[in-house]
mmCIF file of C-alpha atoms in Angstrom:
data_model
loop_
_atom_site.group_PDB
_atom_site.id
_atom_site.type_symbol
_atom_site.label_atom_id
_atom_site.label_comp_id
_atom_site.label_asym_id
_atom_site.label_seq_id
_atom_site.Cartn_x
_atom_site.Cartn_y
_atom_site.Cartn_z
ATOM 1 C CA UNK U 1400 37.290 -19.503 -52.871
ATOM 2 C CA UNK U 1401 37.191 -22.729 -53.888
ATOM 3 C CA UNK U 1402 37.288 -24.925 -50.808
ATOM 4 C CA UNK U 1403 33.619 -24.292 -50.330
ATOM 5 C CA UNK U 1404 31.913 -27.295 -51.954
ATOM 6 C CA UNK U 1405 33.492 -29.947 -48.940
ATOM 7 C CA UNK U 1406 33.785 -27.048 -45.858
ATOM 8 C CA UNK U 1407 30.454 -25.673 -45.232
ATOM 9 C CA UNK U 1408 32.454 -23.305 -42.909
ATOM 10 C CA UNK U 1409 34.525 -21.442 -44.990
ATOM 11 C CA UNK U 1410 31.349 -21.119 -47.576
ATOM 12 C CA UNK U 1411 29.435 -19.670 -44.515
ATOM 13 C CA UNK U 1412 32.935 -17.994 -43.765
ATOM 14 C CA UNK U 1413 32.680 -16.234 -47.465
ATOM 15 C CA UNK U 1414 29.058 -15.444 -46.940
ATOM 16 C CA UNK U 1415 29.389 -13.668 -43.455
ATOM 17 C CA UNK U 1416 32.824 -11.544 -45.069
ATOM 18 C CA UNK U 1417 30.911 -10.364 -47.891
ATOM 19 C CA UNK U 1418 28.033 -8.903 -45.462
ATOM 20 C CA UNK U 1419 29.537 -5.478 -44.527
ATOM 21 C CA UNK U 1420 28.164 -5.707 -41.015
ATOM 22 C CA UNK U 1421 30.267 -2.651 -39.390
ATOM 23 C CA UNK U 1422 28.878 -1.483 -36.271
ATOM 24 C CA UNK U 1423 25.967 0.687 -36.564
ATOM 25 C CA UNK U 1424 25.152 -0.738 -40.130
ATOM 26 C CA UNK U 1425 22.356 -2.948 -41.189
ATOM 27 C CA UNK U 1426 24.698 -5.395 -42.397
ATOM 28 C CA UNK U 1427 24.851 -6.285 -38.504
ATOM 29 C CA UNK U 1428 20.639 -8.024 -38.645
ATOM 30 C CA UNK U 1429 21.856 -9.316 -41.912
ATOM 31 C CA UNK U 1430 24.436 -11.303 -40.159
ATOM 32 C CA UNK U 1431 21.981 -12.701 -37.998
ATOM 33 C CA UNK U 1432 19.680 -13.233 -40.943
ATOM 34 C CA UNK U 1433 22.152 -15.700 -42.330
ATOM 35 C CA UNK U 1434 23.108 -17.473 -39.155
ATOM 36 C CA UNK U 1435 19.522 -18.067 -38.423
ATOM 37 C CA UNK U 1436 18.831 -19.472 -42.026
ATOM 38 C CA UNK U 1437 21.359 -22.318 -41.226
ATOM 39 C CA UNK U 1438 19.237 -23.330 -38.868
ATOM 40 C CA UNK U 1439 16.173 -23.543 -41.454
ATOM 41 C CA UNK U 1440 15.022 -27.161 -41.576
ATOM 42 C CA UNK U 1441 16.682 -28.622 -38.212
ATOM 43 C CA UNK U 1442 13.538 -29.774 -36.145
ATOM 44 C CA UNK U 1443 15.796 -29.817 -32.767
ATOM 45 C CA UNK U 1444 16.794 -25.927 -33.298
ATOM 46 C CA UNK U 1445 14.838 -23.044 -31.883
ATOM 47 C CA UNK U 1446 15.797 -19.609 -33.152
ATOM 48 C CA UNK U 1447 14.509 -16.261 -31.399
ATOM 49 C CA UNK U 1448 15.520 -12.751 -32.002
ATOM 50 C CA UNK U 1449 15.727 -9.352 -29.615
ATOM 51 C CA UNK U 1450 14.919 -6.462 -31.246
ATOM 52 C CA UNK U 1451 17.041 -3.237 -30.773
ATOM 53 C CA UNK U 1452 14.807 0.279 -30.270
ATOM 54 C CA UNK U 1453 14.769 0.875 -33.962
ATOM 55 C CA UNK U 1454 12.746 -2.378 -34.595
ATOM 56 C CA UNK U 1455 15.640 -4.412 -36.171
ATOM 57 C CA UNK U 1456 17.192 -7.856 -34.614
ATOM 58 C CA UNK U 1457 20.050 -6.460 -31.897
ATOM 59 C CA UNK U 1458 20.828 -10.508 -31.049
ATOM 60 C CA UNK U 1459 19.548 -13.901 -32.167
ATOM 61 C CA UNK U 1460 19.479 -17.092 -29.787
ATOM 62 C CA UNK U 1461 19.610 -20.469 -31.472
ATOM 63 C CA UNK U 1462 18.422 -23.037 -28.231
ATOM 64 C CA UNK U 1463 17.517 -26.965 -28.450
ATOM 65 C CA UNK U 1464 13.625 -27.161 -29.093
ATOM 66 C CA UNK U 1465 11.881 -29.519 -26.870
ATOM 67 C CA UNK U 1466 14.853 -29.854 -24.524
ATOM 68 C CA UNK U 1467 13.670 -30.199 -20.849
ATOM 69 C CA UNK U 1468 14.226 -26.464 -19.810
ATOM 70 C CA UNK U 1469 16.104 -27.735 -16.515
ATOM 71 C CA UNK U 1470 18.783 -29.159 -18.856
ATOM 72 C CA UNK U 1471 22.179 -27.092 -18.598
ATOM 73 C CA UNK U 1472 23.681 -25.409 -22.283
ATOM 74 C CA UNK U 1473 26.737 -25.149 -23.387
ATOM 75 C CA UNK U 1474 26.597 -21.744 -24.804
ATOM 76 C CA UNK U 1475 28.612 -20.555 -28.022
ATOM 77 C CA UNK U 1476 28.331 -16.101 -27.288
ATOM 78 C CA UNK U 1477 29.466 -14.382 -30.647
ATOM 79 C CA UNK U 1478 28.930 -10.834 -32.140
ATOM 80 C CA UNK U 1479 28.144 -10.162 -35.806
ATOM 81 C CA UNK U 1480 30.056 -6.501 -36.397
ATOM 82 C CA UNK U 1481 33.016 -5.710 -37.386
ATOM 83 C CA UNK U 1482 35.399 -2.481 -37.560
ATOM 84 C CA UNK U 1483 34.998 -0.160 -40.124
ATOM 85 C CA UNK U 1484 37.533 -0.016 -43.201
ATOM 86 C CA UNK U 1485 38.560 3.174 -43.313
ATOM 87 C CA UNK U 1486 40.985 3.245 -46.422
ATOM 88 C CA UNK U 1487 39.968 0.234 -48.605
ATOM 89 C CA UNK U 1488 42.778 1.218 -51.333
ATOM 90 C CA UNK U 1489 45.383 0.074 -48.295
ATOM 91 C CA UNK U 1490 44.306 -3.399 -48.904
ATOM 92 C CA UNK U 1491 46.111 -5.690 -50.874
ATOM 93 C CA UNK U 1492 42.139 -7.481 -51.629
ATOM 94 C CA UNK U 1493 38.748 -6.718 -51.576
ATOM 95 C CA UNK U 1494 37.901 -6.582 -48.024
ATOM 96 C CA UNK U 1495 34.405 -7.764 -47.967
ATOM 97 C CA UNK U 1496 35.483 -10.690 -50.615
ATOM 98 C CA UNK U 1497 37.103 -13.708 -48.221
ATOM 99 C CA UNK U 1498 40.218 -14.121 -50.173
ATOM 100 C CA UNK U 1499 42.590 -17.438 -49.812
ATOM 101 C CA UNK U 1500 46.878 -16.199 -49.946
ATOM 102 C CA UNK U 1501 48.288 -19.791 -48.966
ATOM 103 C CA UNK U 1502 46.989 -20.886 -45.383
ATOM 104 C CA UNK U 1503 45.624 -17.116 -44.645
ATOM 105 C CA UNK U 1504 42.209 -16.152 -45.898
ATOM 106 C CA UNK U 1505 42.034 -11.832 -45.873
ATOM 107 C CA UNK U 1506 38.883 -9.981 -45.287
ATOM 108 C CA UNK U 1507 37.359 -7.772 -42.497
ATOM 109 C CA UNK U 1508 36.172 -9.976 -40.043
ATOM 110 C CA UNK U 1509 37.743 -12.826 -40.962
ATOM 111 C CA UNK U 1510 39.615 -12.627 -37.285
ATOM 112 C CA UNK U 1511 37.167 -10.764 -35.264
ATOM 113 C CA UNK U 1512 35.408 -12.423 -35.042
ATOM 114 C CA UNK U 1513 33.525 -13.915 -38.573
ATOM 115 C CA UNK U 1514 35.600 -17.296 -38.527
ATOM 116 C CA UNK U 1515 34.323 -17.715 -34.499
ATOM 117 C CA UNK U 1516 31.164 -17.529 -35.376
ATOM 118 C CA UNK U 1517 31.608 -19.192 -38.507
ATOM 119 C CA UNK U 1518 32.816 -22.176 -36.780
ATOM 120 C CA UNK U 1519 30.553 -22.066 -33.704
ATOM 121 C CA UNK U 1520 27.605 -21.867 -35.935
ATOM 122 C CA UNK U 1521 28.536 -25.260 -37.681
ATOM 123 C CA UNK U 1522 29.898 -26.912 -34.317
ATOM 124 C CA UNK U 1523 25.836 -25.726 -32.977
ATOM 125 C CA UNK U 1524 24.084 -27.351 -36.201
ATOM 126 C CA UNK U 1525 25.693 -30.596 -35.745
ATOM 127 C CA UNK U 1526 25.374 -30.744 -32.234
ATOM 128 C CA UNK U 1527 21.662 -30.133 -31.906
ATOM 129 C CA UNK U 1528 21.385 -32.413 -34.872
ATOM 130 C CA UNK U 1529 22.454 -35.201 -32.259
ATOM 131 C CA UNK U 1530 20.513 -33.722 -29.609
ATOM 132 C CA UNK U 1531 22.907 -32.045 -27.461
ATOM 133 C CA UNK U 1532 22.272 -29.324 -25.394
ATOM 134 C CA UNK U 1533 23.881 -26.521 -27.028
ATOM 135 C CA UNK U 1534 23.222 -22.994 -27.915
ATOM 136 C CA UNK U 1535 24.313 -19.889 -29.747
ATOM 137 C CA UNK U 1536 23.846 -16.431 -28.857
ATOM 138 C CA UNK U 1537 24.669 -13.708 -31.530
ATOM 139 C CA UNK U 1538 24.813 -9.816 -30.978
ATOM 140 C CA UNK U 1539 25.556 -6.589 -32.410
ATOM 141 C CA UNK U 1540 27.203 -3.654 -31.087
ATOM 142 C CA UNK U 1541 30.053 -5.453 -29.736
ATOM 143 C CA UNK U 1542 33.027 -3.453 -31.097
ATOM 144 C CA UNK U 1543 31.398 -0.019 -29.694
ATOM 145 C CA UNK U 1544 30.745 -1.204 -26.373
ATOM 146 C CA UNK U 1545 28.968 -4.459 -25.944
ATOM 147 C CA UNK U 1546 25.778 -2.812 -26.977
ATOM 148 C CA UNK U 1547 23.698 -5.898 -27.879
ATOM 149 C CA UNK U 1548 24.970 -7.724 -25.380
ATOM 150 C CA UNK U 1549 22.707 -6.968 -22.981
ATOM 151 C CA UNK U 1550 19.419 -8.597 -25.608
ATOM 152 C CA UNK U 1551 21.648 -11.292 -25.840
ATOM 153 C CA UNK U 1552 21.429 -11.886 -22.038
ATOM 154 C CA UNK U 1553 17.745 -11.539 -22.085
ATOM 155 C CA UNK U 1554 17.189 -14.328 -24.902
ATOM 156 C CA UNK U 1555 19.102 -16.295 -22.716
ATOM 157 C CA UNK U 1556 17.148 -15.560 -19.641
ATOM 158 C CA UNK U 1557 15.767 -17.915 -17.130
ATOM 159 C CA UNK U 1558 18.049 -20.795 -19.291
ATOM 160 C CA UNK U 1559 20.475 -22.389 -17.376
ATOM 161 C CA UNK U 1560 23.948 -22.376 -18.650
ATOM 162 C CA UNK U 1561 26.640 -24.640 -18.086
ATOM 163 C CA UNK U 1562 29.687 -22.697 -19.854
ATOM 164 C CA UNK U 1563 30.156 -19.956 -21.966
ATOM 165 C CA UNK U 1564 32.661 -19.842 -25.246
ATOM 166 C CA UNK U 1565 32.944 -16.623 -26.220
ATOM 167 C CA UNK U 1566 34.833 -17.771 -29.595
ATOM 168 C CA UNK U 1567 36.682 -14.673 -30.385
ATOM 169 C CA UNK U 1568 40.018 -14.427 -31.669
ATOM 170 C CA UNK U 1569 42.907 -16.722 -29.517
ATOM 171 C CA UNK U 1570 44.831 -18.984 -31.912
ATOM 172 C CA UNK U 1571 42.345 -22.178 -30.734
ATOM 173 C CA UNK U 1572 43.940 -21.599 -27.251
ATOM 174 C CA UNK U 1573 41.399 -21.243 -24.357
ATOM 175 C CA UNK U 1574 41.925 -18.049 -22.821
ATOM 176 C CA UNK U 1575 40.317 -17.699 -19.118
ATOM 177 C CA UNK U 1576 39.144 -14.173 -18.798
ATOM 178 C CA UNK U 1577 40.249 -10.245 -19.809
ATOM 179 C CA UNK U 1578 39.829 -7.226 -17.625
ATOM 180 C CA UNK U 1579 36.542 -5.213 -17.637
ATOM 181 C CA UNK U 1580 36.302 -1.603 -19.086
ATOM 182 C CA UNK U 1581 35.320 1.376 -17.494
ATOM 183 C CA UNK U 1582 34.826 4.801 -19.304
ATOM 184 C CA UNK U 1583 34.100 7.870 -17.802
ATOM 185 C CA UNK U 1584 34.180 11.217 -19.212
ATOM 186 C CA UNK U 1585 34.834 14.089 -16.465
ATOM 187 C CA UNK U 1586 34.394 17.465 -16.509
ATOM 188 C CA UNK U 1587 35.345 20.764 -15.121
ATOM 189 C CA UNK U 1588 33.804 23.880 -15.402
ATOM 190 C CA UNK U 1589 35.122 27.725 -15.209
ATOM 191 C CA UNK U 1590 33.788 31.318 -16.060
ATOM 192 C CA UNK U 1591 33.880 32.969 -19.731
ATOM 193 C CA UNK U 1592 35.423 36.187 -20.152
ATOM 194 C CA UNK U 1593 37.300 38.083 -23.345
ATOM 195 C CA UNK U 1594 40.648 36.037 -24.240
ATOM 196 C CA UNK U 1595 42.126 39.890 -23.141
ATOM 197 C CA UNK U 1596 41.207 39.667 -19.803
ATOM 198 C CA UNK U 1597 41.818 36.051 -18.708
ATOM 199 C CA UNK U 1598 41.492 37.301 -14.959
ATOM 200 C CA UNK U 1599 38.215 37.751 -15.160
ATOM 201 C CA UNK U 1600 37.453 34.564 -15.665
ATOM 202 C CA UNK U 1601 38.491 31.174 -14.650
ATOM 203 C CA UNK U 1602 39.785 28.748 -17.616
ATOM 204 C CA UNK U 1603 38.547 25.289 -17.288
ATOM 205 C CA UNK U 1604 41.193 23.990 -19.295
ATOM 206 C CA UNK U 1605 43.786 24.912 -16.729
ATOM 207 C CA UNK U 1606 41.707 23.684 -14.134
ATOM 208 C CA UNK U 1607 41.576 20.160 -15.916
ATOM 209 C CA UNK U 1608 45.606 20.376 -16.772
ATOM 210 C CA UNK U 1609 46.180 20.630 -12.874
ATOM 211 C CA UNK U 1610 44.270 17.785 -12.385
ATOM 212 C CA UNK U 1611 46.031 15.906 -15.399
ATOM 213 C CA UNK U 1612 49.285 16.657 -13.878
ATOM 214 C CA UNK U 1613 48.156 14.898 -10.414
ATOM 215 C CA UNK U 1614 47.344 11.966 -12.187
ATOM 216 C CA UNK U 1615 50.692 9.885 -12.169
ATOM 217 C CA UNK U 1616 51.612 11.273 -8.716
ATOM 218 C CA UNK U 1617 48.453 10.624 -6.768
ATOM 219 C CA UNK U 1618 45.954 9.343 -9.382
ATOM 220 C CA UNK U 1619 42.821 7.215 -8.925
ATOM 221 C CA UNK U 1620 43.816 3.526 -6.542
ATOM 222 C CA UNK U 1621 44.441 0.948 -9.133
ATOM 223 C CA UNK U 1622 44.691 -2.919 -8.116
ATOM 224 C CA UNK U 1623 46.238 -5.618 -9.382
ATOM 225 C CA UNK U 1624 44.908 -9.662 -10.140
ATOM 226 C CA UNK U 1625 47.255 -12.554 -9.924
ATOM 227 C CA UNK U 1626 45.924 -13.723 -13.368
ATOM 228 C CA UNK U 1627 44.173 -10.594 -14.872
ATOM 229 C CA UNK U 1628 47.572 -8.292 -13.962
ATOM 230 C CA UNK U 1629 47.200 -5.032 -13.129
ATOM 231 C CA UNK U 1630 44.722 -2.230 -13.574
ATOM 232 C CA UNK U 1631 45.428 0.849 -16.013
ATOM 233 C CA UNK U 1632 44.295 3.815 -17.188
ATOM 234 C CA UNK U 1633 44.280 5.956 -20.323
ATOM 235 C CA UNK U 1634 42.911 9.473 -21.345
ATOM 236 C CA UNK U 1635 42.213 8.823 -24.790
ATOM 237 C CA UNK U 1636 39.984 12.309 -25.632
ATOM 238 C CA UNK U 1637 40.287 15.889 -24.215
ATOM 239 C CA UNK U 1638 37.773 18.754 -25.353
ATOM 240 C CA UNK U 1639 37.772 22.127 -24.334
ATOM 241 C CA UNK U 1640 36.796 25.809 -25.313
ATOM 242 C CA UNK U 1641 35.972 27.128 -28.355
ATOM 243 C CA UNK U 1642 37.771 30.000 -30.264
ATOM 244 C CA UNK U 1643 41.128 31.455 -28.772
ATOM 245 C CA UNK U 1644 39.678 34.662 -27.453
ATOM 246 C CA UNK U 1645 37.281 33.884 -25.003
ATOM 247 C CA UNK U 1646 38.365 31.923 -21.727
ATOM 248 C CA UNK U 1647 36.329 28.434 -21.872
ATOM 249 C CA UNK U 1648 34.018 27.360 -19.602
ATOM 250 C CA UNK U 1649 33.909 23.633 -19.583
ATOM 251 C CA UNK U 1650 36.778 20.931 -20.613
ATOM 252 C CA UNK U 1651 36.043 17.458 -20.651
ATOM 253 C CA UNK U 1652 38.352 14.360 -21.198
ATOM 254 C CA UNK U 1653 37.056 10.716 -21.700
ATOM 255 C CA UNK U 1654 39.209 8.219 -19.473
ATOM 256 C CA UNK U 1655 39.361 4.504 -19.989
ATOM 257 C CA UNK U 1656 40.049 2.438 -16.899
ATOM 258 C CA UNK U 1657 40.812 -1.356 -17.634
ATOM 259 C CA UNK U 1658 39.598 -2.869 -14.279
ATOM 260 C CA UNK U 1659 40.468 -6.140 -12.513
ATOM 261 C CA UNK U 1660 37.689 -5.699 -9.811
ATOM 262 C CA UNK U 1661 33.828 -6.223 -9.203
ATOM 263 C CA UNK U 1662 33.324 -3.118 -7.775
ATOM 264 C CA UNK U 1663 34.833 0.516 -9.170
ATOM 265 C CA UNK U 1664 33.017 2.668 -7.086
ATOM 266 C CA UNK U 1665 36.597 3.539 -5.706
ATOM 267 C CA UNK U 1666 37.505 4.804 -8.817
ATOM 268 C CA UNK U 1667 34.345 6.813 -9.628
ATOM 269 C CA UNK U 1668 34.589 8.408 -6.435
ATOM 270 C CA UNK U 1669 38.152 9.377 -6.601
ATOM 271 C CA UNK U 1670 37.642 11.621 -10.297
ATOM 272 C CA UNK U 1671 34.257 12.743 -8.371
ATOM 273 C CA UNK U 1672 36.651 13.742 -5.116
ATOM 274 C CA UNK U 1673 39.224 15.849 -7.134
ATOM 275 C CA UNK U 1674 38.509 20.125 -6.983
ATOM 276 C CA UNK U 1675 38.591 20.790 -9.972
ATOM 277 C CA UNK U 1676 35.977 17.983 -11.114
ATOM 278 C CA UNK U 1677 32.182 19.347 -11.835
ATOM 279 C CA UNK U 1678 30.718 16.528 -13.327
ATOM 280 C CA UNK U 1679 31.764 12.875 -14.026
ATOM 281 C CA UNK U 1680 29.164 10.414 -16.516
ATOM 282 C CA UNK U 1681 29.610 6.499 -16.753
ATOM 283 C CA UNK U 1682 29.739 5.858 -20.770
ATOM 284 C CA UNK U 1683 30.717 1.760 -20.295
ATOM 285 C CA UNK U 1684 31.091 -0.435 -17.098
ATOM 286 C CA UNK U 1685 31.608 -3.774 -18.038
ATOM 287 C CA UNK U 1686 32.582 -6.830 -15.737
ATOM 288 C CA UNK U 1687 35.899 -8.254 -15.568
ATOM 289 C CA UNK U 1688 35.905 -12.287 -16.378
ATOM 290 C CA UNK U 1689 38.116 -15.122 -14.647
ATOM 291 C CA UNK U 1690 37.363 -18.720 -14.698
ATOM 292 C CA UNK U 1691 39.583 -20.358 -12.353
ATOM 293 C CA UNK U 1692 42.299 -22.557 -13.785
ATOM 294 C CA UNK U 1693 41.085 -25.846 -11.880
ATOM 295 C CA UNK U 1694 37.806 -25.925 -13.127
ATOM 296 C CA UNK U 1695 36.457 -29.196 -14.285
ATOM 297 C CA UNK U 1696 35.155 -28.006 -17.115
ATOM 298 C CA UNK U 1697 38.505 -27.207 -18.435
ATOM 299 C CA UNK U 1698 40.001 -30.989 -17.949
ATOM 300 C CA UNK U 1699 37.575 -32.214 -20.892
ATOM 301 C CA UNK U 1700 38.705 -29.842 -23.791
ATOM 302 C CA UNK U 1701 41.341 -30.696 -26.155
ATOM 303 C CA UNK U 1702 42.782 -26.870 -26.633
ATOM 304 C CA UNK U 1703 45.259 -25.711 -24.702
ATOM 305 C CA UNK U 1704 44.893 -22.928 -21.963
ATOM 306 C CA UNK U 1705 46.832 -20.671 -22.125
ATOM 307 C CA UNK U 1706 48.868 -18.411 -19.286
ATOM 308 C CA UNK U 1707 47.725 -15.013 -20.553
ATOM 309 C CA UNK U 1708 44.517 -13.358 -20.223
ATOM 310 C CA UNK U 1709 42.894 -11.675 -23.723
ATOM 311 C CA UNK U 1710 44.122 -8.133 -23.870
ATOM 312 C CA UNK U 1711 40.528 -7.082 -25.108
ATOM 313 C CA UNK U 1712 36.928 -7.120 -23.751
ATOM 314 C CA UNK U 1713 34.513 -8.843 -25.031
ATOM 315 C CA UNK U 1714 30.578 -9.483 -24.403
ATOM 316 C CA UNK U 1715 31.420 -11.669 -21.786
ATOM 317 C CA UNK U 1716 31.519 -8.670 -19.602
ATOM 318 C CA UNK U 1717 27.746 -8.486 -20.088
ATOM 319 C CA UNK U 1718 26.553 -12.106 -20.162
ATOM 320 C CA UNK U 1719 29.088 -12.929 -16.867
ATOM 321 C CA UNK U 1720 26.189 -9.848 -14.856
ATOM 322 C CA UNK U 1721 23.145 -12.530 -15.589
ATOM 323 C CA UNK U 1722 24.810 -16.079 -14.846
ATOM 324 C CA UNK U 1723 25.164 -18.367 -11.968
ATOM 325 C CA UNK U 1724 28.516 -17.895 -10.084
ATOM 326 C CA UNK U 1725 31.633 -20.756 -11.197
ATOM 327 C CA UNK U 1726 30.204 -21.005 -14.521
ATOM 328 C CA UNK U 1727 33.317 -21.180 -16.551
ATOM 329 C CA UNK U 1728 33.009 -18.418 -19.059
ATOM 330 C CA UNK U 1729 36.248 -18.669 -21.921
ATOM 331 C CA UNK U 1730 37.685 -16.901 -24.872
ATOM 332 C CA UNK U 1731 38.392 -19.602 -27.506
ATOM 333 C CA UNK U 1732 38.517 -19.344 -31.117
ATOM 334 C CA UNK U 1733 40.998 -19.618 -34.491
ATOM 335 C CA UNK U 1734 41.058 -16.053 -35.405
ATOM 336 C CA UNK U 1735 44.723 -14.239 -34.809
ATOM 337 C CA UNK U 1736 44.846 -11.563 -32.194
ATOM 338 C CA UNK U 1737 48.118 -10.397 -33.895
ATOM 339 C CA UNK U 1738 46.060 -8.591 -36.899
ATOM 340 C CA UNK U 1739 42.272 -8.006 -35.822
ATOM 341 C CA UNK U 1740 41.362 -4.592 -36.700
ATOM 342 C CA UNK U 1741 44.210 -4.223 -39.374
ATOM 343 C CA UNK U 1742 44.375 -3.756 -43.139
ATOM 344 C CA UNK U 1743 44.301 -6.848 -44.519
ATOM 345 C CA UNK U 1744 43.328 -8.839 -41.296
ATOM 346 C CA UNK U 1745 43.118 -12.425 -41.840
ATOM 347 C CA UNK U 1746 42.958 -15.964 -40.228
ATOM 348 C CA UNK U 1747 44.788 -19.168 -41.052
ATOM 349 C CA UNK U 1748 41.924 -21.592 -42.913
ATOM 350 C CA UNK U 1749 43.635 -24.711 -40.927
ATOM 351 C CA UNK U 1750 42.772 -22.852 -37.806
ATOM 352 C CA UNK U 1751 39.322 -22.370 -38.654
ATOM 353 C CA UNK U 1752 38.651 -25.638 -39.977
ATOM 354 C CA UNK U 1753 40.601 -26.773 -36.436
ATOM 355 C CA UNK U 1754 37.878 -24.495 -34.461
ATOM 356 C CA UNK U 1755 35.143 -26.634 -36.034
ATOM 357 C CA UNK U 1756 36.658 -29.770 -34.724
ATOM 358 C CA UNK U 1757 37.303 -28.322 -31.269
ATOM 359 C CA UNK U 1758 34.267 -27.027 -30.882
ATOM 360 C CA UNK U 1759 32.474 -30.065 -31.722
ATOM 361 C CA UNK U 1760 34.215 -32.173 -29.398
ATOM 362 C CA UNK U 1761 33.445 -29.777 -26.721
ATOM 363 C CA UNK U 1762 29.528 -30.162 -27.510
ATOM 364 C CA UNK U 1763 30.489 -33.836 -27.648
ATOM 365 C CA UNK U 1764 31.828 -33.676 -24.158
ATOM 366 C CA UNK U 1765 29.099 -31.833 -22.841
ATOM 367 C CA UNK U 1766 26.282 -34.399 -24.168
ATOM 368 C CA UNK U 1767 28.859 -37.597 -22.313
ATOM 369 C CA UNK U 1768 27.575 -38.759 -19.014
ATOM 370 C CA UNK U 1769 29.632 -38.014 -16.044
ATOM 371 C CA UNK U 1770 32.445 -40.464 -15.442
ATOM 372 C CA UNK U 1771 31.871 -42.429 -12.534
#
């Protein structure tokens, strides 16, 4: 690229593409290793780390030094991972070299959620340059459910936070809130026996195809949200027996319930309820996230807001669990929903140099006094 030398966010842009920080990978701490050395040399910038089990960093926290500890932050909340790329000979570029094709700069990440952070990193610098009382939270884990989100919420612990960006991928437009996830894999359980003599045993499979068969008749009691829409469900996986000749013993499927609700013990309870069920695990309960559409917070920012919650979750789920209640929490940044995940996935460098801006006069807005 050779915008670089007068956009210090699309070189940091380039730098964070070229890390191949999939989830699970080391490139993830190296991610953090870079953000944190753009904080190298500012006096008003604190930087922390959390570790994750294996001894590497699972989140960073960059925090005003010095700032009286009473003094609300605005809080930028990005991940570092990204998606694998399973079939790099499908892309028309290198994917882990941040390539420029007119406005649209290609590599993986560059949407979800690299030029976010990109941007919210630069929008931090400057703003605790001036003094403002910003901060930036980075994880890892995010794209296989939220797992560093929860070191991200202790760095932030016993910090009080004014409002959360969270600046993942919504064409600059503020989006106020997704549904939470819920996955549960259930299982039934029958009796072995020789493939010849099915009656002597009972066949778990069947057992969990009656209950499949119930679903869309009298399934689990899904709700719906005025803003968030309505709750849904999927089964995404189902596992069962082993060889064709012996009757198996144990079928499992993994369901995924988007949720509009605080609490889903109704929905645990239901799978947990049904005859056929032996055993049902929690693999991922994360929060759903609204901020209400009169909040004052919302007046001050020059993006628009728009009507539509984010189809995704995002570590806002986590972080929403260890904050005061009416603390807007937002999804806000330049990457394009349209192609996250994709071959090829890319984000529009006006956009991203547009995120900088907004972001900035957000931190701006936070550091003005109260109008009178």
């Amino acid at each position: 690229m050779s915008d670089s030398a007068d956009t210090p966010v699309l070189d940091l842009l380039r730098d964070l593409v070229a890390i191949d920080s999939t989830s699970g990978s080391p490139g993830e701490a190296e991610v953090l290793l870079r953000v944190a050395a753009e904080f190298e040399g500012v006096e008003e910038a604190r930087v922390a780390f959390a570790p994750a089990p294996d001894g590497s960093p699972a989140a960073l926290l960059v925090a005003p030094a010095g700032l009286d500890p009473a003094t609300p932050l605005l809080v930028f909340a990005a991940h570092a991972d990204v998606v694998p790329v399973t079939d790099a000979s499908a892309w028309s570029t290198d994917p882990f070299s941040l390539t420029r094709v007119g406005d649209r700069l290609v590599g993986r990440g560059a949407s979800d959620m690299k030029s976010g952070l990109a941007a919210a990193v630069v929008a931090v610098r400057s703003a605790l340059a001036r003094g403002t009382a910003v901060a930036l939270v980075v994880t890892t884990g995010e794209e296989i459910g939220c797992l560093g989100a929860p070191a991200g919420a202790t760095l932030l612990s016993g910090l009080p936070v004014a409002a959360v960006v969270v600046p993942e991928s919504t064409d600059n437009e503020i989006v106020l809130g997704h549904r939470g996830a819920l996955w549960l894999t259930v299982a039934t359980a029958g009796l072995a026996a020789h493939g010849s003599t099915p009656d002597r045993g009972r066949n778990a499979v069947l057992d969990m195809a009656r209950l499949l068969a119930r679903l869309e008749e009298s399934g689990p009691p899904l709700v719906g949200h005025p803003e968030l829409g309505a709750e849904t469900l999927n089964v995404g996986v189902i596992a069962g027996g082993s060889v064709p000749n012996i009757v198996p013993d144990r079928c499992e499927i993994r369901v995924d319930h988007r949720v509009a609700r605080d609490d889903v013990t109704p929905l645990t309870a239901w799978w947990r309820a049904q005859p056929e069920v032996v055993d049902v695990s929690v693999d991922l309960d994360l929060a759903a996230v609204w901020t209400r559409r009169d909040h004052p917070w919302l007046a001050g920012q020059g993006a628009r807001v728009s009507q539509r919650p984010a189809s995704y979750f995002t570590d806002a789920s986590i972080l929403v669990r260890h904050l005061e209640a009416d603390v807007p929490v937002v999804v806000w940044g330049p990457g394009d929903p349209t192609v996250v995940h994709g071959v090829d996935e890319s984000v529009s460098r006006q956009a991203v140099l547009d995120a900088v801006e907004l972001f900035e006069a957000a931190a701006l807005g936070h550091a003005a006094p109260p109008a009178p």
